[in-house]
mmCIF file with all atom_site columns, C-alpha atoms and ligand atoms in Angstrom:
data_model
loop_
_atom_site.group_PDB
_atom_site.id
_atom_site.type_symbol
_atom_site.label_atom_id
_atom_site.label_alt_id
_atom_site.label_comp_id
_atom_site.label_asym_id
_atom_site.label_entity_id
_atom_site.label_seq_id
_atom_site.pdbx_PDB_ins_code
_atom_site.Cartn_x
_atom_site.Cartn_y
_atom_site.Cartn_z
_atom_site.occupancy
_atom_site.B_iso_or_equiv
_atom_site.pdbx_formal_charge
_atom_site.auth_seq_id
_atom_site.auth_comp_id
_atom_site.auth_asym_id
_atom_site.auth_atom_id
_atom_site.pdbx_PDB_model_num
ATOM   1   C  CA  . UNK N 1 1   ? 1.887   0.288   31.743  1.00 66.00 ? 1   UNK N CA  1
ATOM   2   C  CA  . UNK N 1 2   ? 2.952   2.669   29.010  1.00 88.00 ? 2   UNK N CA  1
ATOM   3   C  CA  . UNK N 1 3   ? 0.347   2.235   26.351  1.00 96.00 ? 3   UNK N CA  1
ATOM   4   C  CA  . UNK N 1 4   ? -2.884  4.219   26.702  1.00 97.00 ? 4   UNK N CA  1
ATOM   5   C  CA  . UNK N 1 5   ? -5.571  1.903   28.092  1.00 97.00 ? 5   UNK N CA  1
ATOM   6   C  CA  . UNK N 1 6   ? -8.359  1.806   25.638  1.00 97.00 ? 6   UNK N CA  1
ATOM   7   C  CA  . UNK N 1 7   ? -11.858 0.196   25.930  1.00 97.00 ? 7   UNK N CA  1
ATOM   8   C  CA  . UNK N 1 8   ? -12.244 -3.008  23.625  1.00 97.00 ? 8   UNK N CA  1
ATOM   9   C  CA  . UNK N 1 9   ? -13.883 -2.233  20.265  1.00 97.00 ? 9   UNK N CA  1
ATOM   10  C  CA  . UNK N 1 10  ? -14.890 -4.139  17.060  1.00 98.00 ? 10  UNK N CA  1
ATOM   11  C  CA  . UNK N 1 11  ? -15.082 -2.896  13.357  1.00 98.00 ? 11  UNK N CA  1
ATOM   12  C  CA  . UNK N 1 12  ? -17.139 -4.117  10.366  1.00 98.00 ? 12  UNK N CA  1
ATOM   13  C  CA  . UNK N 1 13  ? -15.056 -4.901  7.332   1.00 98.00 ? 13  UNK N CA  1
ATOM   14  C  CA  . UNK N 1 14  ? -16.821 -5.432  3.992   1.00 98.00 ? 14  UNK N CA  1
ATOM   15  C  CA  . UNK N 1 15  ? -14.416 -7.994  2.176   1.00 97.00 ? 15  UNK N CA  1
ATOM   16  C  CA  . UNK N 1 16  ? -15.689 -6.931  -1.390  1.00 96.00 ? 16  UNK N CA  1
ATOM   17  C  CA  . UNK N 1 17  ? -15.275 -3.064  -0.996  1.00 97.00 ? 17  UNK N CA  1
ATOM   18  C  CA  . UNK N 1 18  ? -12.888 -2.848  1.751   1.00 97.00 ? 18  UNK N CA  1
ATOM   19  C  CA  . UNK N 1 19  ? -15.481 -0.466  3.569   1.00 98.00 ? 19  UNK N CA  1
ATOM   20  C  CA  . UNK N 1 20  ? -14.343 -0.359  7.201   1.00 98.00 ? 20  UNK N CA  1
ATOM   21  C  CA  . UNK N 1 21  ? -16.878 1.187   9.600   1.00 98.00 ? 21  UNK N CA  1
ATOM   22  C  CA  . UNK N 1 22  ? -16.454 3.014   11.590  1.00 97.00 ? 22  UNK N CA  1
ATOM   23  C  CA  . UNK N 1 23  ? -13.128 4.467   10.305  1.00 98.00 ? 23  UNK N CA  1
ATOM   24  C  CA  . UNK N 1 24  ? -11.559 7.772   11.674  1.00 97.00 ? 24  UNK N CA  1
ATOM   25  C  CA  . UNK N 1 25  ? -9.365  8.688   8.771   1.00 98.00 ? 25  UNK N CA  1
ATOM   26  C  CA  . UNK N 1 26  ? -9.587  8.378   4.877   1.00 98.00 ? 26  UNK N CA  1
ATOM   27  C  CA  . UNK N 1 27  ? -6.464  9.200   2.792   1.00 98.00 ? 27  UNK N CA  1
ATOM   28  C  CA  . UNK N 1 28  ? -6.912  9.572   -1.002  1.00 98.00 ? 28  UNK N CA  1
ATOM   29  C  CA  . UNK N 1 29  ? -3.983  9.249   -3.390  1.00 98.00 ? 29  UNK N CA  1
ATOM   30  C  CA  . UNK N 1 30  ? -4.605  10.568  -6.978  1.00 98.00 ? 30  UNK N CA  1
ATOM   31  C  CA  . UNK N 1 31  ? -1.750  10.471  -9.643  1.00 98.00 ? 31  UNK N CA  1
ATOM   32  C  CA  . UNK N 1 32  ? -0.868  14.045  -9.092  1.00 97.00 ? 32  UNK N CA  1
ATOM   33  C  CA  . UNK N 1 33  ? 0.224   12.876  -5.642  1.00 97.00 ? 33  UNK N CA  1
ATOM   34  C  CA  . UNK N 1 34  ? 2.598   10.474  -7.125  1.00 96.00 ? 34  UNK N CA  1
ATOM   35  C  CA  . UNK N 1 35  ? 5.008   12.872  -9.102  1.00 89.00 ? 35  UNK N CA  1
ATOM   36  C  CA  . UNK N 1 36  ? 8.573   11.995  -8.758  1.00 84.00 ? 36  UNK N CA  1
ATOM   37  C  CA  . UNK N 1 37  ? 10.333  8.613   -9.144  1.00 86.00 ? 37  UNK N CA  1
ATOM   38  C  CA  . UNK N 1 38  ? 7.290   6.437   -8.912  1.00 96.00 ? 38  UNK N CA  1
ATOM   39  C  CA  . UNK N 1 39  ? 6.228   5.778   -12.414 1.00 96.00 ? 39  UNK N CA  1
ATOM   40  C  CA  . UNK N 1 40  ? 8.854   5.488   -15.139 1.00 95.00 ? 40  UNK N CA  1
ATOM   41  C  CA  . UNK N 1 41  ? 6.689   6.987   -17.963 1.00 97.00 ? 41  UNK N CA  1
ATOM   42  C  CA  . UNK N 1 42  ? 6.536   10.704  -17.192 1.00 95.00 ? 42  UNK N CA  1
ATOM   43  C  CA  . UNK N 1 43  ? 4.797   11.643  -20.405 1.00 96.00 ? 43  UNK N CA  1
ATOM   44  C  CA  . UNK N 1 44  ? 2.042   9.248   -19.723 1.00 97.00 ? 44  UNK N CA  1
ATOM   45  C  CA  . UNK N 1 45  ? 1.695   10.292  -16.152 1.00 97.00 ? 45  UNK N CA  1
ATOM   46  C  CA  . UNK N 1 46  ? 1.451   14.026  -17.057 1.00 97.00 ? 46  UNK N CA  1
ATOM   47  C  CA  . UNK N 1 47  ? -1.258  13.216  -19.641 1.00 97.00 ? 47  UNK N CA  1
ATOM   48  C  CA  . UNK N 1 48  ? -3.235  11.315  -17.167 1.00 98.00 ? 48  UNK N CA  1
ATOM   49  C  CA  . UNK N 1 49  ? -3.049  14.052  -14.400 1.00 97.00 ? 49  UNK N CA  1
ATOM   50  C  CA  . UNK N 1 50  ? -4.088  16.697  -17.072 1.00 97.00 ? 50  UNK N CA  1
ATOM   51  C  CA  . UNK N 1 51  ? -7.031  14.637  -18.198 1.00 96.00 ? 51  UNK N CA  1
ATOM   52  C  CA  . UNK N 1 52  ? -8.836  14.013  -14.978 1.00 97.00 ? 52  UNK N CA  1
ATOM   53  C  CA  . UNK N 1 53  ? -6.187  13.014  -12.279 1.00 98.00 ? 53  UNK N CA  1
ATOM   54  C  CA  . UNK N 1 54  ? -7.473  9.654   -11.598 1.00 98.00 ? 54  UNK N CA  1
ATOM   55  C  CA  . UNK N 1 55  ? -7.841  8.280   -7.879  1.00 98.00 ? 55  UNK N CA  1
ATOM   56  C  CA  . UNK N 1 56  ? -5.174  5.598   -7.616  1.00 98.00 ? 56  UNK N CA  1
ATOM   57  C  CA  . UNK N 1 57  ? -6.085  4.345   -4.168  1.00 98.00 ? 57  UNK N CA  1
ATOM   58  C  CA  . UNK N 1 58  ? -7.470  5.247   -0.791  1.00 98.00 ? 58  UNK N CA  1
ATOM   59  C  CA  . UNK N 1 59  ? -6.770  3.987   2.751   1.00 98.00 ? 59  UNK N CA  1
ATOM   60  C  CA  . UNK N 1 60  ? -9.542  3.782   5.470   1.00 98.00 ? 60  UNK N CA  1
ATOM   61  C  CA  . UNK N 1 61  ? -8.194  3.572   8.823   1.00 98.00 ? 61  UNK N CA  1
ATOM   62  C  CA  . UNK N 1 62  ? -9.154  3.235   12.505  1.00 98.00 ? 62  UNK N CA  1
ATOM   63  C  CA  . UNK N 1 63  ? -6.846  5.402   14.381  1.00 97.00 ? 63  UNK N CA  1
ATOM   64  C  CA  . UNK N 1 64  ? -5.501  4.481   17.697  1.00 98.00 ? 64  UNK N CA  1
ATOM   65  C  CA  . UNK N 1 65  ? -2.643  6.258   19.690  1.00 98.00 ? 65  UNK N CA  1
ATOM   66  C  CA  . UNK N 1 66  ? 0.645   5.963   17.732  1.00 97.00 ? 66  UNK N CA  1
ATOM   67  C  CA  . UNK N 1 67  ? 2.488   4.120   20.628  1.00 97.00 ? 67  UNK N CA  1
ATOM   68  C  CA  . UNK N 1 68  ? 4.153   0.776   21.520  1.00 98.00 ? 68  UNK N CA  1
ATOM   69  C  CA  . UNK N 1 69  ? 1.482   -1.712  22.320  1.00 97.00 ? 69  UNK N CA  1
ATOM   70  C  CA  . UNK N 1 70  ? -1.129  -0.409  20.066  1.00 98.00 ? 70  UNK N CA  1
ATOM   71  C  CA  . UNK N 1 71  ? -2.097  -1.949  16.818  1.00 98.00 ? 71  UNK N CA  1
ATOM   72  C  CA  . UNK N 1 72  ? -3.452  -0.098  13.873  1.00 98.00 ? 72  UNK N CA  1
ATOM   73  C  CA  . UNK N 1 73  ? -6.073  -1.557  11.489  1.00 98.00 ? 73  UNK N CA  1
ATOM   74  C  CA  . UNK N 1 74  ? -6.735  -0.165  7.957   1.00 98.00 ? 74  UNK N CA  1
ATOM   75  C  CA  . UNK N 1 75  ? -8.036  -1.239  4.527   1.00 98.00 ? 75  UNK N CA  1
ATOM   76  C  CA  . UNK N 1 76  ? -6.442  -0.244  1.143   1.00 98.00 ? 76  UNK N CA  1
ATOM   77  C  CA  . UNK N 1 77  ? -8.552  0.174   -1.975  1.00 98.00 ? 77  UNK N CA  1
ATOM   78  C  CA  . UNK N 1 78  ? -6.355  0.078   -4.959  1.00 98.00 ? 78  UNK N CA  1
ATOM   79  C  CA  . UNK N 1 79  ? -7.937  0.789   -8.159  1.00 98.00 ? 79  UNK N CA  1
ATOM   80  C  CA  . UNK N 1 80  ? -7.122  -0.821  -11.433 1.00 98.00 ? 80  UNK N CA  1
ATOM   81  C  CA  . UNK N 1 81  ? -5.117  1.237   -14.210 1.00 98.00 ? 81  UNK N CA  1
ATOM   82  C  CA  . UNK N 1 82  ? -1.851  1.687   -15.732 1.00 98.00 ? 82  UNK N CA  1
ATOM   83  C  CA  . UNK N 1 83  ? 0.520   4.619   -16.361 1.00 98.00 ? 83  UNK N CA  1
ATOM   84  C  CA  . UNK N 1 84  ? 2.122   3.725   -19.639 1.00 98.00 ? 84  UNK N CA  1
ATOM   85  C  CA  . UNK N 1 85  ? 2.685   -0.007  -19.113 1.00 97.00 ? 85  UNK N CA  1
ATOM   86  C  CA  . UNK N 1 86  ? 3.130   0.349   -15.511 1.00 98.00 ? 86  UNK N CA  1
ATOM   87  C  CA  . UNK N 1 87  ? 0.112   -0.869  -13.280 1.00 98.00 ? 87  UNK N CA  1
ATOM   88  C  CA  . UNK N 1 88  ? -1.364  1.469   -10.573 1.00 98.00 ? 88  UNK N CA  1
ATOM   89  C  CA  . UNK N 1 89  ? 0.524   1.064   -7.314  1.00 98.00 ? 89  UNK N CA  1
ATOM   90  C  CA  . UNK N 1 90  ? 0.928   2.629   -3.787  1.00 98.00 ? 90  UNK N CA  1
ATOM   91  C  CA  . UNK N 1 91  ? 3.693   4.895   -2.911  1.00 98.00 ? 91  UNK N CA  1
ATOM   92  C  CA  . UNK N 1 92  ? 5.396   2.251   -0.912  1.00 98.00 ? 92  UNK N CA  1
ATOM   93  C  CA  . UNK N 1 93  ? 7.234   2.967   2.352   1.00 98.00 ? 93  UNK N CA  1
ATOM   94  C  CA  . UNK N 1 94  ? 9.737   1.797   4.985   1.00 98.00 ? 94  UNK N CA  1
ATOM   95  C  CA  . UNK N 1 95  ? 8.280   2.166   8.414   1.00 98.00 ? 95  UNK N CA  1
ATOM   96  C  CA  . UNK N 1 96  ? 10.025  5.097   10.327  1.00 98.00 ? 96  UNK N CA  1
ATOM   97  C  CA  . UNK N 1 97  ? 10.746  2.663   13.246  1.00 98.00 ? 97  UNK N CA  1
ATOM   98  C  CA  . UNK N 1 98  ? 12.559  0.281   10.995  1.00 98.00 ? 98  UNK N CA  1
ATOM   99  C  CA  . UNK N 1 99  ? 12.114  -2.789  13.267  1.00 98.00 ? 99  UNK N CA  1
ATOM   100 C  CA  . UNK N 1 100 ? 8.384   -3.048  13.119  1.00 98.00 ? 100 UNK N CA  1
ATOM   101 C  CA  . UNK N 1 101 ? 6.422   -5.571  10.755  1.00 98.00 ? 101 UNK N CA  1
ATOM   102 C  CA  . UNK N 1 102 ? 2.978   -5.738  9.315   1.00 98.00 ? 102 UNK N CA  1
ATOM   103 C  CA  . UNK N 1 103 ? 0.442   -8.177  8.214   1.00 98.00 ? 103 UNK N CA  1
ATOM   104 C  CA  . UNK N 1 104 ? -1.626  -8.010  4.903   1.00 98.00 ? 104 UNK N CA  1
ATOM   105 C  CA  . UNK N 1 105 ? -4.783  -9.952  4.147   1.00 98.00 ? 105 UNK N CA  1
ATOM   106 C  CA  . UNK N 1 106 ? -6.054  -9.853  0.591   1.00 98.00 ? 106 UNK N CA  1
ATOM   107 C  CA  . UNK N 1 107 ? -9.890  -9.430  0.454   1.00 98.00 ? 107 UNK N CA  1
ATOM   108 C  CA  . UNK N 1 108 ? -10.819 -8.981  -3.160  1.00 98.00 ? 108 UNK N CA  1
ATOM   109 C  CA  . UNK N 1 109 ? -9.030  -8.390  -6.444  1.00 98.00 ? 109 UNK N CA  1
ATOM   110 C  CA  . UNK N 1 110 ? -5.436  -9.305  -7.336  1.00 98.00 ? 110 UNK N CA  1
ATOM   111 C  CA  . UNK N 1 111 ? -2.122  -7.784  -7.242  1.00 98.00 ? 111 UNK N CA  1
ATOM   112 C  CA  . UNK N 1 112 ? 1.556   -7.957  -6.116  1.00 98.00 ? 112 UNK N CA  1
ATOM   113 C  CA  . UNK N 1 113 ? 3.273   -7.040  -2.760  1.00 98.00 ? 113 UNK N CA  1
ATOM   114 C  CA  . UNK N 1 114 ? 6.673   -5.845  -3.521  1.00 98.00 ? 114 UNK N CA  1
ATOM   115 C  CA  . UNK N 1 115 ? 9.361   -5.844  -0.681  1.00 98.00 ? 115 UNK N CA  1
ATOM   116 C  CA  . UNK N 1 116 ? 12.908  -4.683  -0.424  1.00 98.00 ? 116 UNK N CA  1
ATOM   117 C  CA  . UNK N 1 117 ? 15.528  -4.020  2.099   1.00 98.00 ? 117 UNK N CA  1
ATOM   118 C  CA  . UNK N 1 118 ? 18.040  -1.243  2.311   1.00 96.00 ? 118 UNK N CA  1
ATOM   119 C  CA  . UNK N 1 119 ? 20.695  -3.938  2.032   1.00 97.00 ? 119 UNK N CA  1
ATOM   120 C  CA  . UNK N 1 120 ? 19.387  -4.976  -1.489  1.00 96.00 ? 120 UNK N CA  1
ATOM   121 C  CA  . UNK N 1 121 ? 17.065  -7.546  -0.429  1.00 97.00 ? 121 UNK N CA  1
ATOM   122 C  CA  . UNK N 1 122 ? 13.936  -7.975  -2.845  1.00 98.00 ? 122 UNK N CA  1
ATOM   123 C  CA  . UNK N 1 123 ? 10.797  -10.109 -2.983  1.00 98.00 ? 123 UNK N CA  1
ATOM   124 C  CA  . UNK N 1 124 ? 7.569   -10.166 -4.832  1.00 98.00 ? 124 UNK N CA  1
ATOM   125 C  CA  . UNK N 1 125 ? 4.549   -12.082 -3.791  1.00 97.00 ? 125 UNK N CA  1
ATOM   126 C  CA  . UNK N 1 126 ? 1.135   -12.570 -5.649  1.00 98.00 ? 126 UNK N CA  1
ATOM   127 C  CA  . UNK N 1 127 ? -1.875  -11.723 -3.813  1.00 98.00 ? 127 UNK N CA  1
ATOM   128 C  CA  . UNK N 1 128 ? -5.575  -12.442 -3.882  1.00 98.00 ? 128 UNK N CA  1
ATOM   129 C  CA  . UNK N 1 129 ? -8.645  -13.209 -1.726  1.00 98.00 ? 129 UNK N CA  1
ATOM   130 C  CA  . UNK N 1 130 ? -7.259  -15.010 1.496   1.00 98.00 ? 130 UNK N CA  1
ATOM   131 C  CA  . UNK N 1 131 ? -3.609  -14.438 0.866   1.00 98.00 ? 131 UNK N CA  1
ATOM   132 C  CA  . UNK N 1 132 ? -2.022  -13.528 4.402   1.00 98.00 ? 132 UNK N CA  1
ATOM   133 C  CA  . UNK N 1 133 ? 1.304   -11.831 3.487   1.00 98.00 ? 133 UNK N CA  1
ATOM   134 C  CA  . UNK N 1 134 ? 3.793   -11.078 6.264   1.00 98.00 ? 134 UNK N CA  1
ATOM   135 C  CA  . UNK N 1 135 ? 5.957   -7.959  6.097   1.00 98.00 ? 135 UNK N CA  1
ATOM   136 C  CA  . UNK N 1 136 ? 9.034   -8.470  8.339   1.00 98.00 ? 136 UNK N CA  1
ATOM   137 C  CA  . UNK N 1 137 ? 10.577  -5.648  9.991   1.00 98.00 ? 137 UNK N CA  1
ATOM   138 C  CA  . UNK N 1 138 ? 13.226  -3.632  7.985   1.00 98.00 ? 138 UNK N CA  1
ATOM   139 C  CA  . UNK N 1 139 ? 11.426  -4.427  4.623   1.00 98.00 ? 139 UNK N CA  1
ATOM   140 C  CA  . UNK N 1 140 ? 9.932   -1.594  2.563   1.00 98.00 ? 140 UNK N CA  1
ATOM   141 C  CA  . UNK N 1 141 ? 6.528   -2.396  1.141   1.00 98.00 ? 141 UNK N CA  1
ATOM   142 C  CA  . UNK N 1 142 ? 4.422   -1.439  -2.063  1.00 98.00 ? 142 UNK N CA  1
ATOM   143 C  CA  . UNK N 1 143 ? 1.388   -3.041  -3.445  1.00 98.00 ? 143 UNK N CA  1
ATOM   144 C  CA  . UNK N 1 144 ? 0.378   -3.217  -7.269  1.00 98.00 ? 144 UNK N CA  1
ATOM   145 C  CA  . UNK N 1 145 ? -3.016  -3.926  -8.867  1.00 98.00 ? 145 UNK N CA  1
ATOM   146 C  CA  . UNK N 1 146 ? -2.473  -6.266  -11.815 1.00 98.00 ? 146 UNK N CA  1
ATOM   147 C  CA  . UNK N 1 147 ? -6.353  -6.938  -12.299 1.00 98.00 ? 147 UNK N CA  1
ATOM   148 C  CA  . UNK N 1 148 ? -9.209  -5.288  -13.783 1.00 97.00 ? 148 UNK N CA  1
ATOM   149 C  CA  . UNK N 1 149 ? -11.111 -4.660  -10.484 1.00 98.00 ? 149 UNK N CA  1
ATOM   150 C  CA  . UNK N 1 150 ? -10.165 -2.903  -7.483  1.00 98.00 ? 150 UNK N CA  1
ATOM   151 C  CA  . UNK N 1 151 ? -7.392  -4.799  -5.389  1.00 98.00 ? 151 UNK N CA  1
ATOM   152 C  CA  . UNK N 1 152 ? -8.572  -4.657  -1.806  1.00 98.00 ? 152 UNK N CA  1
ATOM   153 C  CA  . UNK N 1 153 ? -6.570  -5.622  1.305   1.00 98.00 ? 153 UNK N CA  1
ATOM   154 C  CA  . UNK N 1 154 ? -6.689  -5.323  5.076   1.00 98.00 ? 154 UNK N CA  1
ATOM   155 C  CA  . UNK N 1 155 ? -3.545  -4.476  7.131   1.00 98.00 ? 155 UNK N CA  1
ATOM   156 C  CA  . UNK N 1 156 ? -2.425  -4.412  10.712  1.00 98.00 ? 156 UNK N CA  1
ATOM   157 C  CA  . UNK N 1 157 ? 0.733   -2.644  11.839  1.00 98.00 ? 157 UNK N CA  1
ATOM   158 C  CA  . UNK N 1 158 ? 2.204   -1.430  15.258  1.00 98.00 ? 158 UNK N CA  1
ATOM   159 C  CA  . UNK N 1 159 ? 1.252   1.910   16.548  1.00 98.00 ? 159 UNK N CA  1
ATOM   160 C  CA  . UNK N 1 160 ? 4.593   3.322   16.785  1.00 98.00 ? 160 UNK N CA  1
ATOM   161 C  CA  . UNK N 1 161 ? 5.619   2.316   13.334  1.00 98.00 ? 161 UNK N CA  1
ATOM   162 C  CA  . UNK N 1 162 ? 5.213   5.680   11.291  1.00 98.00 ? 162 UNK N CA  1
ATOM   163 C  CA  . UNK N 1 163 ? 5.741   5.819   7.675   1.00 98.00 ? 163 UNK N CA  1
ATOM   164 C  CA  . UNK N 1 164 ? 8.860   7.027   5.917   1.00 98.00 ? 164 UNK N CA  1
ATOM   165 C  CA  . UNK N 1 165 ? 8.118   7.685   2.143   1.00 97.00 ? 165 UNK N CA  1
ATOM   166 C  CA  . UNK N 1 166 ? 11.070  9.926   1.435   1.00 96.00 ? 166 UNK N CA  1
ATOM   167 C  CA  . UNK N 1 167 ? 13.544  7.039   0.891   1.00 94.00 ? 167 UNK N CA  1
ATOM   168 C  CA  . UNK N 1 168 ? 11.347  5.427   -1.904  1.00 95.00 ? 168 UNK N CA  1
ATOM   169 C  CA  . UNK N 1 169 ? 10.275  8.776   -3.353  1.00 93.00 ? 169 UNK N CA  1
ATOM   170 C  CA  . UNK N 1 170 ? 13.926  9.635   -3.942  1.00 91.00 ? 170 UNK N CA  1
ATOM   171 C  CA  . UNK N 1 171 ? 15.344  6.242   -4.874  1.00 89.00 ? 171 UNK N CA  1
ATOM   172 C  CA  . UNK N 1 172 ? 12.412  4.105   -6.199  1.00 93.00 ? 172 UNK N CA  1
ATOM   173 C  CA  . UNK N 1 173 ? 11.752  0.641   -5.518  1.00 95.00 ? 173 UNK N CA  1
ATOM   174 C  CA  . UNK N 1 174 ? 13.803  -2.491  -6.644  1.00 92.00 ? 174 UNK N CA  1
ATOM   175 C  CA  . UNK N 1 175 ? 11.143  -4.019  -9.015  1.00 96.00 ? 175 UNK N CA  1
ATOM   176 C  CA  . UNK N 1 176 ? 8.481   -2.753  -11.352 1.00 97.00 ? 176 UNK N CA  1
ATOM   177 C  CA  . UNK N 1 177 ? 5.326   -4.559  -12.397 1.00 98.00 ? 177 UNK N CA  1
ATOM   178 C  CA  . UNK N 1 178 ? 4.488   -4.102  -16.095 1.00 98.00 ? 178 UNK N CA  1
ATOM   179 C  CA  . UNK N 1 179 ? 1.718   -5.021  -18.339 1.00 97.00 ? 179 UNK N CA  1
ATOM   180 C  CA  . UNK N 1 180 ? 2.382   -7.207  -21.227 1.00 97.00 ? 180 UNK N CA  1
ATOM   181 C  CA  . UNK N 1 181 ? 0.377   -9.180  -23.705 1.00 96.00 ? 181 UNK N CA  1
ATOM   182 C  CA  . UNK N 1 182 ? 1.280   -12.369 -21.885 1.00 96.00 ? 182 UNK N CA  1
ATOM   183 C  CA  . UNK N 1 183 ? 0.312   -10.849 -18.574 1.00 95.00 ? 183 UNK N CA  1
ATOM   184 C  CA  . UNK N 1 184 ? 2.084   -9.076  -15.666 1.00 97.00 ? 184 UNK N CA  1
ATOM   185 C  CA  . UNK N 1 185 ? 5.869   -9.176  -15.853 1.00 97.00 ? 185 UNK N CA  1
ATOM   186 C  CA  . UNK N 1 186 ? 8.415   -8.014  -13.018 1.00 97.00 ? 186 UNK N CA  1
ATOM   187 C  CA  . UNK N 1 187 ? 11.360  -5.872  -14.091 1.00 93.00 ? 187 UNK N CA  1
HETATM 188 C  C1  . PAN D 2 .   ? -0.535  0.282   4.318   1.00 92.00 ? 1   PAN D C1  1
HETATM 189 C  C2  . PAN D 2 .   ? -0.256  1.342   3.447   1.00 92.00 ? 1   PAN D C2  1
HETATM 190 C  C3  . PAN D 2 .   ? -1.400  1.574   2.318   1.00 92.00 ? 1   PAN D C3  1
HETATM 191 C  C4  . PAN D 2 .   ? -1.026  2.682   1.369   1.00 92.00 ? 1   PAN D C4  1
HETATM 192 O  O1  . PAN D 2 .   ? -1.715  0.501   5.099   1.00 92.00 ? 1   PAN D O1  1
HETATM 193 O  O2  . PAN D 2 .   ? -0.108  2.432   4.154   1.00 92.00 ? 1   PAN D O2  1
HETATM 194 O  O3  . PAN D 2 .   ? -1.559  0.363   1.562   1.00 92.00 ? 1   PAN D O3  1
HETATM 195 O  O4  . PAN D 2 .   ? 0.357   2.529   0.802   1.00 92.00 ? 1   PAN D O4  1
HETATM 196 P  P1  . PAN D 2 .   ? 1.424   3.745   1.211   1.00 92.00 ? 1   PAN D P1  1
HETATM 197 O  O5  . PAN D 2 .   ? 1.344   4.024   2.570   1.00 92.00 ? 1   PAN D O5  1
HETATM 198 O  O6  . PAN D 2 .   ? 2.673   3.233   0.674   1.00 92.00 ? 1   PAN D O6  1
HETATM 199 O  O7  . PAN D 2 .   ? 0.957   4.944   0.247   1.00 92.00 ? 1   PAN D O7  1
HETATM 200 C  C5  . PAN D 2 .   ? 0.757   0.017   5.365   1.00 92.00 ? 1   PAN D C5  1
HETATM 201 O  O8  . PAN D 2 .   ? 1.508   -0.742  4.805   1.00 92.00 ? 1   PAN D O8  1
HETATM 202 N  N1  . PAN D 2 .   ? 0.819   0.775   6.308   1.00 92.00 ? 1   PAN D N1  1
HETATM 203 O  O9  . PAN D 2 .   ? 1.799   0.651   7.143   1.00 92.00 ? 1   PAN D O9  1
HETATM 204 ZN ZN1 . ZN  D 3 .   ? 3.351   -0.392  6.152   1.00 92.00 ? 2   ZN  D ZN1 1
#
């Protein structure tokens, strides 16, 4: 036995708000945390940061030991908004341990799950309440809120996965999701 033995536990998840109780960590990402290659329109980003630096998303998590055998549960609340014509999004990451997958469950609101591999693979899946999306090992993942209300989803991933943000921060993602008069468009 290598994984820490834990007592069983259960959590309460509010499908509407994404509230996870109890949770042991809460991470906030404001627009000022997303300088770099995230949003294409740097001028729009600078203006929004100056005029209030909005909260883009928050992650509520129940922490367990970060080791093989454990599963980490969390919810993400991704707020509605745009930077220029680009919808609010998460930073996106590869798992540091590349051969670890993840499952996302859409709870409320609507968006996209963008996926890409280091070999040039790309994918974009619409997500809404009830969507179960499988993130296979080796695929970087980012979510985008294309609606007017918070896009909320639940996720479960392996304890040892870890998060590699640097690769995306430097090189960006394969696709962007833009707001147009005809609705969201992938570029
Ligand atoms: C998710 C993400 C969460 C926030 O729980 O961590 O949606 O996105 P970023 O981590 O890219 O900022 C997950 O995929 N965990 O592995
Ligand atoms: Zn992940």
